[in-house]
Amino acid sequence: MKVYGSSRSGNCLKVKWVADALGIVFEWIETDSFSGVTRTPEFLAINPAGQVPALVLGDGWVLAQSNAIMLYLAEGSPLIPSDGYDRAKMFEWLFWEQYSHEPAIAVRIARLFYLKTPEEELDPALLKKGHAALARMEQQLQQGAYLVGRVFSLADIALVAYTRVAHRGGFDLAAYPLVRAWIARVESRLGLPAAE
Ligand SMILES: N[C@@H](CCC(=O)N[C@@H](CS)C(=O)NCC(=O)O)C(=O)O
């Protein structure tokens, strides 16, 4: 099993963390998504969408989209709740992450922290959308230690990827104490040091 991924990408790290948590052996092929390499003919032959992460299975089959890869790797494990309602709630958070969280928080991290784009060149709506996402998480975490109540699941792994480094995108987490405590809890479950 090979994972084409960038160590600077939360979407890619999600996949690595799930594989590590489940003791799945894989080869990590560092692929810098900022370098243009994902748009080369060689990479497009692997993932025609031109994005990392991409999982290449032993038989050559390829799977893209971080959350789809996590679901594939975690099939049958405790990271996917066995209860039908809890499992559906986990999916609710995975879909929400890709539509309402990642497009604001990850995009600001990429632009400000990695590409050094000046704040005034960014769409102000991204900051508002990112804070709305953080507020939604803060509200949810009043109900339990994890996003799906008491169950640690792929929802937490997907959401922690960019939330733990949200400050790199100019998001001050001071107003979100439950989110900060949850980040520490999830990092501890995954054996990760606190993000700088
Ligand atoms: N929804 C996709 C997003 C993947 C994505 O945006 N990957 C970025 C790195 S985080 C990438 O490969 N960008 C390179 C490009 O689009 O050319 C996922 O969750 O895997």
XYZ file of N, CA and C and ligand atoms in Angstrom:
608
model
N 0.844 -1.187 0.000
C 0.000 0.000 0.000
C 0.887 1.248 0.000
N 0.577 2.170 -0.925
C 1.360 3.410 -0.962
C 0.418 4.582 -0.732
N 0.893 5.572 0.011
C 0.118 6.803 0.182
C 0.949 7.945 -0.391
N 0.418 8.582 -1.433
C 1.031 9.817 -1.932
C 0.447 10.936 -1.095
N 1.301 11.641 -0.368
C 0.774 12.669 0.521
C 1.823 13.714 0.857
N 1.332 14.869 1.297
C 2.211 15.943 1.739
C 2.127 16.059 3.254
N 3.270 16.123 3.904
C 3.306 16.261 5.369
C 2.767 17.614 5.821
N 2.590 18.540 4.876
C 2.070 19.864 5.246
C 0.557 19.944 5.083
N -0.045 18.850 4.637
C -1.482 18.854 4.354
C -2.261 18.053 5.386
N -3.215 18.723 6.031
C -4.073 18.022 6.985
C -4.847 16.891 6.324
N -5.291 17.107 5.099
C -6.025 16.045 4.402
C -5.167 14.781 4.282
N -3.882 14.969 4.041
C -2.984 13.815 3.900
C -2.650 13.216 5.268
N -2.445 14.084 6.258
C -2.089 13.581 7.588
C -3.207 12.755 8.205
N -4.466 13.108 7.888
C -5.595 12.300 8.377
C -5.389 10.830 8.030
N -4.994 10.611 6.785
C -4.810 9.236 6.283
C -3.675 8.551 7.034
N -2.576 9.277 7.208
C -1.419 8.716 7.916
C -1.805 8.356 9.357
N -2.541 9.261 10.028
C -2.890 9.015 11.431
C -3.790 7.791 11.571
N -4.728 7.632 10.643
C -5.621 6.468 10.729
C -4.813 5.187 10.507
N -3.964 5.190 9.505
C -3.147 3.997 9.240
C -2.262 3.690 10.447
N -1.633 4.711 10.997
C -0.764 4.500 12.165
C -1.571 3.966 13.354
N -2.748 4.558 13.588
C -3.572 4.145 14.736
C -4.000 2.693 14.623
N -4.166 2.228 13.392
C -4.658 0.859 13.195
C -3.526 -0.127 12.881
N -2.297 0.363 12.916
C -1.143 -0.522 12.673
C -1.071 -1.015 11.230
N -1.576 -0.205 10.303
C -1.541 -0.582 8.884
C -0.201 -0.154 8.291
N 0.460 -1.095 7.651
C 1.778 -0.808 7.071
C 1.573 -0.177 5.689
N 2.271 0.914 5.448
C 2.152 1.580 4.145
C 3.453 2.314 3.856
N 3.633 2.634 2.572
C 4.792 3.447 2.171
C 4.287 4.858 1.910
N 4.898 5.821 2.565
C 4.511 7.238 2.390
C 5.398 7.847 1.310
N 4.785 8.366 0.272
C 5.568 9.001 -0.795
C 5.314 10.501 -0.720
N 6.310 11.208 -0.189
C 6.141 12.647 0.044
C 5.913 13.355 -1.303
N 4.807 14.072 -1.363
C 4.373 14.698 -2.626
C 3.934 16.114 -2.294
N 4.749 17.090 -2.628
C 4.489 18.473 -2.228
C 3.392 19.080 -3.107
N 2.234 19.287 -2.486
C 1.081 19.755 -3.280
C 1.228 21.207 -3.733
N 2.218 21.928 -3.172
C 2.421 23.314 -3.598
C 3.400 23.419 -4.772
N 4.032 22.315 -5.128
C 5.108 22.375 -6.125
C 4.633 22.202 -7.558
N 3.370 21.818 -7.727
C 2.866 21.565 -9.083
C 3.018 20.114 -9.504
N 3.656 19.304 -8.659
C 3.921 17.911 -9.036
C 2.624 17.109 -9.200
N 1.570 17.535 -8.479
C 0.300 16.781 -8.581
C -0.408 17.033 -9.916
N 0.115 17.978 -10.696
C -0.499 18.267 -12.005
C 0.347 17.740 -13.158
N 1.393 16.969 -12.843
C 2.224 16.392 -13.902
C 1.521 15.168 -14.498
N 1.825 14.827 -15.754
C 1.198 13.641 -16.361
C 1.423 12.384 -15.524
N 2.598 12.272 -14.908
C 2.897 11.077 -14.106
C 1.936 10.979 -12.920
N 1.719 12.122 -12.246
C 0.820 12.056 -11.081
C -0.637 11.938 -11.522
N -1.002 12.633 -12.616
C -2.392 12.558 -13.087
C -2.762 11.133 -13.521
N -1.742 10.347 -13.874
C -2.010 8.938 -14.206
C -2.395 8.160 -12.942
N -1.961 8.662 -11.794
C -2.322 8.021 -10.516
C -3.675 8.557 -10.049
N -3.778 9.874 -9.936
C -5.052 10.490 -9.532
C -5.401 11.590 -10.535
N -6.333 11.312 -11.430
C -6.693 12.298 -12.455
C -7.223 13.603 -11.869
N -7.607 13.604 -10.590
C -8.057 14.847 -9.945
C -6.871 15.741 -9.587
N -5.646 15.217 -9.682
C -4.465 16.036 -9.435
C -4.296 16.465 -7.996
N -4.718 15.627 -7.075
C -4.634 15.998 -5.653
C -4.083 14.859 -4.811
N -3.444 15.244 -3.726
C -3.112 14.307 -2.658
C -4.103 14.557 -1.523
N -4.401 13.534 -0.712
C -3.793 12.205 -0.700
C -4.367 11.296 -1.785
N -3.524 10.311 -2.167
C -3.977 9.234 -3.045
C -3.401 7.937 -2.488
N -4.284 6.976 -2.341
C -3.881 5.660 -1.834
C -3.786 4.711 -3.018
N -2.649 4.030 -3.145
C -2.491 3.032 -4.216
C -2.389 1.672 -3.548
N -3.343 0.824 -3.875
C -3.385 -0.507 -3.268
C -2.441 -1.451 -4.004
N -2.189 -2.593 -3.395
C -1.232 -3.550 -3.950
C -1.568 -3.983 -5.364
N -2.868 -4.034 -5.676
C -3.279 -4.456 -7.016
C -3.319 -3.289 -8.000
N -2.849 -2.110 -7.556
C -2.806 -0.945 -8.439
C -4.061 -0.096 -8.382
N -5.075 -0.539 -7.669
C -6.280 0.276 -7.548
C -5.975 1.515 -6.723
N -6.628 2.610 -7.110
C -6.331 3.893 -6.474
C -7.590 4.431 -5.802
N -7.374 5.071 -4.670
C -8.481 5.725 -3.968
C -8.026 7.134 -3.606
N -8.871 8.118 -3.925
C -8.577 9.508 -3.567
C -9.644 10.001 -2.585
N -9.493 11.246 -2.172
C -10.363 11.914 -1.187
C -10.047 11.375 0.217
N -9.507 12.280 1.037
C -9.027 11.881 2.361
C -10.063 11.109 3.169
N -11.306 11.584 3.157
C -12.289 10.922 4.015
C -12.672 9.547 3.472
N -12.691 9.402 2.145
C -12.957 8.083 1.554
C -11.821 7.113 1.909
N -10.592 7.606 1.869
C -9.445 6.741 2.194
C -9.505 6.322 3.671
N -9.800 7.290 4.537
C -9.915 6.944 5.969
C -10.974 5.873 6.183
N -12.111 6.039 5.522
C -13.201 5.064 5.681
C -12.767 3.684 5.203
N -12.038 3.647 4.109
C -11.569 2.359 3.582
C -10.598 1.699 4.576
N -9.663 2.492 5.075
C -8.653 1.926 5.986
C -9.278 1.472 7.308
N -10.280 2.204 7.756
C -10.842 1.947 9.094
C -12.010 0.966 9.085
N -12.353 0.446 7.916
C -13.473 -0.503 7.802
C -13.349 -1.603 8.878
N -14.414 -1.779 9.657
C -14.429 -2.847 10.667
C -13.682 -2.519 11.950
N -13.162 -1.305 12.053
C -12.411 -0.936 13.270
C -13.287 -0.080 14.181
N -12.874 0.109 15.437
C -13.668 0.942 16.360
C -13.708 2.422 15.948
N -12.910 2.828 14.978
C -12.947 4.237 14.545
C -14.213 4.554 13.751
N -14.944 3.492 13.355
C -16.250 3.666 12.702
C -17.288 3.063 13.659
N -18.156 3.898 14.234
C -19.102 3.370 15.241
C -19.964 2.249 14.673
N -20.205 1.238 15.504
C -21.027 0.111 15.052
C -22.518 0.459 15.096
N -22.893 1.354 15.998
C -24.297 1.771 16.070
C -24.649 2.603 14.815
N -25.758 2.281 14.211
C -26.138 2.916 12.947
C -26.297 4.425 13.039
N -26.916 4.883 14.135
C -27.116 6.330 14.290
C -25.766 7.036 14.503
N -24.947 6.478 15.376
C -23.624 7.089 15.610
C -22.804 7.114 14.320
N -22.919 6.022 13.544
C -22.156 5.968 12.284
C -22.643 7.064 11.325
N -23.946 7.248 11.269
C -24.494 8.297 10.400
C -24.071 9.685 10.901
N -24.012 9.862 12.229
C -23.545 11.145 12.770
C -22.076 11.375 12.385
N -21.286 10.292 12.398
C -19.891 10.435 11.971
C -19.837 10.927 10.515
N -20.677 10.336 9.662
C -20.724 10.786 8.255
C -21.171 12.243 8.173
N -22.132 12.606 9.007
C -22.598 14.002 9.009
C -21.403 14.938 9.207
N -20.567 14.605 10.186
C -19.391 15.460 10.448
C -18.372 15.388 9.313
N -18.197 14.226 8.694
C -17.223 14.117 7.594
C -17.657 14.971 6.402
N -18.958 14.931 6.087
C -19.438 15.761 4.965
C -19.337 17.240 5.324
N -19.695 17.556 6.561
C -19.650 18.953 7.016
C -18.204 19.484 6.959
N -17.276 18.631 7.355
C -15.861 19.046 7.351
C -15.424 19.486 5.955
N -15.852 18.720 4.955
C -15.396 19.025 3.600
C -16.111 20.226 2.986
N -17.292 20.559 3.514
C -18.043 21.666 2.911
C -17.963 22.951 3.729
N -17.940 22.829 5.047
C -18.092 24.018 5.895
C -16.867 24.360 6.728
N -15.896 23.479 6.798
C -14.723 23.715 7.654
C -13.461 23.828 6.805
N -13.112 22.749 6.128
C -11.867 22.708 5.352
C -11.759 23.820 4.309
N -12.839 24.141 3.563
C -12.700 25.172 2.532
C -12.398 26.561 3.082
N -12.639 26.786 4.365
C -12.307 28.083 4.961
C -10.993 27.995 5.734
N -10.912 27.040 6.658
C -9.759 27.006 7.567
C -8.503 26.503 6.838
N -8.629 25.421 6.095
C -7.449 24.909 5.385
C -6.979 25.891 4.312
N -7.916 26.542 3.662
C -7.538 27.488 2.602
C -6.777 28.674 3.191
N -7.240 29.183 4.330
C -6.511 30.309 4.942
C -5.125 29.863 5.432
N -5.035 28.643 5.969
C -3.717 28.135 6.400
C -2.778 28.063 5.194
N -3.273 27.516 4.102
C -2.427 27.377 2.906
C -1.959 28.742 2.411
N -2.898 29.674 2.350
C -2.545 30.985 1.785
C -1.631 31.770 2.721
N -2.016 31.880 4.002
C -1.257 32.742 4.924
C 0.058 32.110 5.356
N -0.003 30.848 5.755
C 1.155 30.221 6.404
C 2.151 29.667 5.381
N 1.631 29.001 4.362
C 2.558 28.375 3.407
C 2.872 29.272 2.209
N 1.874 29.942 1.659
C 2.110 30.745 0.455
C 2.426 32.203 0.776
N 2.302 32.565 2.077
C 2.639 33.926 2.547
C 1.834 35.008 1.824
N 0.611 34.677 1.506
C -0.268 35.659 0.869
C -0.663 36.710 1.920
N -0.586 37.995 1.607
C -1.000 39.005 2.589
C -2.494 38.885 2.915
N -2.823 39.151 4.172
C -4.217 39.030 4.647
C -5.179 39.808 3.751
N -4.763 41.010 3.325
C -5.697 41.861 2.560
C -6.042 41.281 1.186
N -5.277 40.289 0.746
C -5.599 39.669 -0.550
C -6.560 38.487 -0.412
N -6.881 38.138 0.855
C -7.778 36.990 1.067
C -9.227 37.440 1.113
N -10.104 36.565 0.699
C -11.540 36.821 0.757
C -11.957 36.893 2.235
N -12.474 38.047 2.700
C -12.851 38.174 4.118
C -13.898 37.149 4.545
N -14.651 36.629 3.599
C -15.694 35.640 3.936
C -15.085 34.365 4.517
N -13.818 34.094 4.178
C -13.183 32.862 4.681
C -13.025 32.913 6.200
N -12.673 34.086 6.723
C -12.475 34.219 8.172
C -13.823 34.013 8.887
N -14.851 34.624 8.333
C -16.190 34.506 8.922
C -16.672 33.050 8.878
N -16.464 32.412 7.756
C -16.913 31.023 7.599
C -16.134 30.098 8.550
N -14.844 30.352 8.691
C -14.019 29.533 9.582
C -14.459 29.678 11.031
N -14.736 30.911 11.445
C -15.191 31.111 12.829
C -16.559 30.477 13.051
N -17.404 30.520 12.048
C -18.724 29.868 12.183
C -18.529 28.365 12.383
N -17.562 27.787 11.684
C -17.293 26.350 11.832
C -16.770 26.043 13.239
N -15.854 26.875 13.729
C -15.307 26.653 15.073
C -16.397 26.800 16.135
N -17.289 27.764 15.939
C -18.395 27.965 16.888
C -19.333 26.751 16.873
N -19.538 26.190 15.707
C -20.398 24.999 15.606
C -19.768 23.827 16.372
N -18.464 23.689 16.273
C -17.779 22.617 17.005
C -17.851 22.860 18.511
N -17.634 24.105 18.918
C -17.688 24.451 20.347
C -19.068 24.082 20.919
N -20.097 24.401 20.150
C -21.470 24.087 20.565
C -21.650 22.570 20.703
N -21.160 21.830 19.724
C -21.331 20.368 19.741
C -20.609 19.735 20.925
N -19.430 20.258 21.243
C -18.607 19.643 22.280
C -19.167 19.889 23.695
N -20.221 20.689 23.785
C -20.926 20.805 25.074
C -21.645 19.490 25.387
N -21.857 18.692 24.360
C -22.651 17.465 24.533
C -21.819 16.216 24.782
N -20.513 16.315 24.619
C -19.708 15.112 24.818
C -18.242 15.388 24.522
N -17.408 14.446 24.904
C -15.963 14.627 24.762
C -15.515 14.585 23.307
N -16.309 13.907 22.474
C -15.952 13.774 21.051
C -17.118 14.261 20.206
N -16.899 14.383 18.917
C -17.942 14.956 18.057
C -19.163 14.057 17.969
N -18.926 12.743 18.031
C -20.067 11.815 18.075
C -20.216 11.361 19.536
N -20.615 12.295 20.374
C -20.832 11.997 21.792
C -19.598 11.449 22.481
N -19.731 10.243 23.013
C -18.616 9.667 23.776
C -17.716 8.784 22.919
N -18.035 8.699 21.616
C -17.309 7.767 20.741
C -16.205 8.489 19.967
N -14.975 8.060 20.149
C -13.864 8.597 19.350
C -13.950 7.963 17.963
N -14.038 8.791 16.927
C -14.285 8.246 15.584
C -13.501 9.016 14.525
N -13.687 8.594 13.278
C -13.051 9.276 12.149
C -13.456 10.749 12.087
N -14.628 11.084 12.632
C -15.058 12.491 12.640
C -14.028 13.348 13.378
N -13.536 12.848 14.514
C -12.549 13.613 15.291
C -11.225 13.722 14.534
N -10.837 12.648 13.881
C -9.554 12.671 13.154
C -9.642 13.640 11.968
N -10.762 13.589 11.246
C -10.921 14.496 10.102
C -10.913 15.953 10.555
N -11.638 16.232 11.631
C -11.774 17.633 12.046
C -10.547 18.173 12.766
N -9.798 17.286 13.426
C -8.647 17.810 14.178
C -7.519 18.238 13.231
N -7.513 17.674 12.031
C -6.378 17.891 11.131
C -6.089 19.374 10.900
N -7.115 20.131 10.580
C -6.893 21.566 10.357
C -7.239 22.406 11.588
N -8.095 21.883 12.484
C -8.453 22.690 13.666
C -7.221 22.893 14.557
N -6.385 21.868 14.687
C -5.225 21.977 15.596
C -4.188 22.988 15.096
N -4.249 23.302 13.804
C -3.307 24.303 13.260
C -4.056 25.524 12.727
N -5.274 25.729 13.229
C -6.103 26.838 12.736
C -5.421 28.198 12.978
N -4.604 28.270 14.050
C -3.916 29.541 14.330
C -3.009 29.960 13.164
N -2.527 28.965 12.408
C -1.689 29.307 11.244
C -2.510 30.047 10.185
N -3.811 29.871 10.256
C -4.697 30.559 9.316
C -5.305 31.811 9.927
N -4.735 32.243 11.072
C -5.208 33.477 11.698
C -6.445 33.294 12.552
N -6.749 32.066 12.947
C -7.905 31.811 13.813
C -7.429 31.678 15.254
N -7.858 32.622 16.098
C -7.517 32.572 17.519
C -8.512 31.634 18.200
N -8.007 30.573 18.824
C -8.900 29.591 19.443
C -9.254 29.949 20.893
N -8.818 31.125 21.351
C -9.075 31.506 22.749
C -10.565 31.465 23.089
N -11.387 31.795 22.136
C -12.841 31.853 22.394
C -13.496 30.471 22.329
N -12.698 29.442 22.107
C -13.263 28.095 21.934
C -12.589 27.104 22.891
N -12.852 27.242 24.206
C -12.157 26.390 25.181
C -12.463 24.896 25.024
N -13.697 24.565 24.657
C -14.022 23.143 24.507
C -13.315 22.563 23.287
N -13.173 23.366 22.260
C -12.436 22.910 21.071
C -10.967 22.676 21.437
N -10.401 23.591 22.236
C -8.983 23.430 22.623
C -8.789 22.160 23.455
N -9.706 21.918 24.385
C -9.592 20.702 25.209
C -9.756 19.447 24.338
N -10.655 19.519 23.383
C -10.888 18.378 22.466
C -9.648 18.121 21.603
N -9.007 19.191 21.125
C -7.783 19.023 20.320
C -6.755 18.229 21.139
N -6.556 18.645 22.406
C -5.568 17.966 23.254
C -5.939 16.493 23.440
N -7.239 16.242 23.601
C -7.734 14.868 23.806
C -7.477 14.019 22.556
N -7.768 14.585 21.404
C -7.604 13.816 20.155
C -6.104 13.636 19.859
N -5.310 14.677 20.063
C -3.861 14.533 19.858
C -3.311 13.426 20.757
N -3.796 13.383 21.994
C -3.319 12.348 22.910
C -3.723 10.954 22.404
N -4.952 10.797 21.915
C -5.403 9.506 21.380
C -4.537 9.076 20.195
N -4.094 10.069 19.405
C -3.320 9.751 18.203
C -1.806 9.740 18.469
N -1.426 10.093 19.702
C 0.006 10.126 20.031
C 0.738 11.261 19.336
N 0.047 12.381 19.134
C 0.658 13.527 18.442
C 1.110 14.569 19.455
N 2.236 15.245 19.211
C 2.610 16.370 20.066
C 1.691 17.556 19.747
N 1.579 18.483 20.691
C 0.761 19.680 20.421
C 1.332 20.395 19.200
N 0.452 20.859 18.330
C 0.906 21.520 17.099
C 1.462 22.904 17.397
N 2.512 23.278 16.679
C 3.079 24.632 16.853
C 2.378 25.594 15.912
N -11.277 16.979 -0.770
C -9.954 16.502 -1.025
C -9.027 17.699 -1.074
C -7.645 17.301 -1.549
C -6.783 18.522 -1.726
O -7.254 19.679 -1.810
N -5.486 18.267 -1.782
C -4.548 19.358 -1.925
C -3.542 19.280 -0.788
S -4.389 19.498 0.761
C -3.818 19.194 -3.242
O -3.411 18.116 -3.603
N -3.659 20.291 -3.987
C -2.925 20.283 -5.204
C -3.713 20.765 -6.362
O -4.939 20.926 -6.233
O -3.082 20.966 -7.397
C -9.509 15.507 0.067
O -10.077 15.563 1.169
O -8.649 14.672 -0.184
